Coordinates of C-alpha atoms in Angstrom, one line a residue:
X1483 CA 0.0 0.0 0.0
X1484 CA 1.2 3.3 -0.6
X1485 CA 0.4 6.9 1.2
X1486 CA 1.3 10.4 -0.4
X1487 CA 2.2 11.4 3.4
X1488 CA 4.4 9.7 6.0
X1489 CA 1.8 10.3 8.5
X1490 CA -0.5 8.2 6.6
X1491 CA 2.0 5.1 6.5
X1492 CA 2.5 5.8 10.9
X1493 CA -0.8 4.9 10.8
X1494 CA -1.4 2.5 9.3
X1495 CA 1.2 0.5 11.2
X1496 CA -0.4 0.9 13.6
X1497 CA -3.1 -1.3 13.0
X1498 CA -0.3 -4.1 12.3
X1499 CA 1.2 -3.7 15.5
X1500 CA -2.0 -3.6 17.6
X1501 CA -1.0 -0.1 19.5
X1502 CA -3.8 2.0 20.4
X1503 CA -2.4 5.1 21.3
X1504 CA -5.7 7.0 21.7
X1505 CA -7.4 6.0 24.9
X1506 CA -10.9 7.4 26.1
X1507 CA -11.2 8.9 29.9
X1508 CA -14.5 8.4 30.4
X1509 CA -15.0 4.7 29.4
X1510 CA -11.2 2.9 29.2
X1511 CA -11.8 2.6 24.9
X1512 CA -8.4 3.0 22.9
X1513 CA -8.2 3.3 19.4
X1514 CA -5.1 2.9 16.6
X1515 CA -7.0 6.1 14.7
X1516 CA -7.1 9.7 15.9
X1517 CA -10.4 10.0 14.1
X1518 CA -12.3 6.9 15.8
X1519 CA -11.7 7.9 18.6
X1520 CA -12.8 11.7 18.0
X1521 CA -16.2 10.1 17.1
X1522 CA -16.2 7.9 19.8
X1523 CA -15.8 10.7 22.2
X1524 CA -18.6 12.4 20.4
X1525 CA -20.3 9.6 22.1
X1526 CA -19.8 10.9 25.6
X1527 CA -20.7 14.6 24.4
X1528 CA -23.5 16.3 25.6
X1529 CA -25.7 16.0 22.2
X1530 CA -28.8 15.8 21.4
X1531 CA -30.3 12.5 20.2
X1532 CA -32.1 12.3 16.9
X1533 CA -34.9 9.7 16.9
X1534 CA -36.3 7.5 14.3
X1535 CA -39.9 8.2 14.0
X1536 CA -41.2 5.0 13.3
X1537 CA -39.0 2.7 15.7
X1538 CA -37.6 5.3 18.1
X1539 CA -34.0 4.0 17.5
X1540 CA -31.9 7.3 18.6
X1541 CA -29.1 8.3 16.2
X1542 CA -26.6 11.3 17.4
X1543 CA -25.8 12.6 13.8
X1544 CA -28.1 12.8 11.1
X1545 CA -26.3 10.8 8.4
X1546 CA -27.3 8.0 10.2
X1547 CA -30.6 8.7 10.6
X1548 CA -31.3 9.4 7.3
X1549 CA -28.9 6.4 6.1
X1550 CA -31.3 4.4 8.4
X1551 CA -34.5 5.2 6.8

């Protein structure tokens, strides 16, 4: 595989080695990915819930709502 910036190869080794350098503080979680765990901590956020009308499942971000539909 090849990345246009070195950050990009870092990592991606990481998921090779296993190291999760990104742990959560509220709930222990640790990721290999910057970004997962920025939407994981989203999570924690104070955000309102979007429900589904017809089953009440509760989304926080509106992609998924509508993806859901």
């Amino acid at each position: 595989k090849t990345f246009a910036q070195k950050s990009g190869l870092n990592t991606h080794c990481l998921i090779h080695s296993g190291e999760k350098p990104y742990l959560c503080n509220i709930c222990g979680k640790t990721f290999s990915r910057k970004y997962n765990f920025n939407e994981h901590s989203a999570l924690h956020a104070d955000r309102k819930l979007l429900s589904c009308s017809v089953c009440n499942k509760t989304f926080r971000w509106k992609a998924s709502l509508y993806k859901h539909s």
